[in-house]
């Protein structure tokens, strides 16, 4: 399955590792050129997850359209405060894919849940939210964790 992951922080990278282990084709959207260069050249995010090296088969881009094009599933793995900006940009490229939001919490100013923030821009029923008491470092270490998908 071709999967797009928007957000290359610790949680996004950890989820990418799990999906890659299950033989999926992963492309990750990275916001800054600096992070993109490091991830492409060294396969690590030095600021967020310096001890985890990513497989070379996972692709990185700072072009959201390129990231989500032809994907079957889109993961949004950014902090809750950035879901609005990501959703606003994603609406330009969204092609009725399934979406899984892994952002934790609520939007500070509006107190909206992340799926409600997303739905301000993209009207779909193909949406899920993943949550649970887990840490990215445990996911990346393949430790047993529990997550809920709703």
JSON list of C-alpha atoms in Angstrom, two decimals, residues 69 131 141:
[
{"chain": "A", "resi": 69, "resn": "UNK", "atom": "CA", "xyz": [-0.09, 11.90, -4.90]},
{"chain": "A", "resi": 131, "resn": "UNK", "atom": "CA", "xyz": [-4.59, 7.73, 19.98]},
{"chain": "A", "resi": 141, "resn": "UNK", "atom": "CA", "xyz": [11.89, 0.15, 19.55]}
]
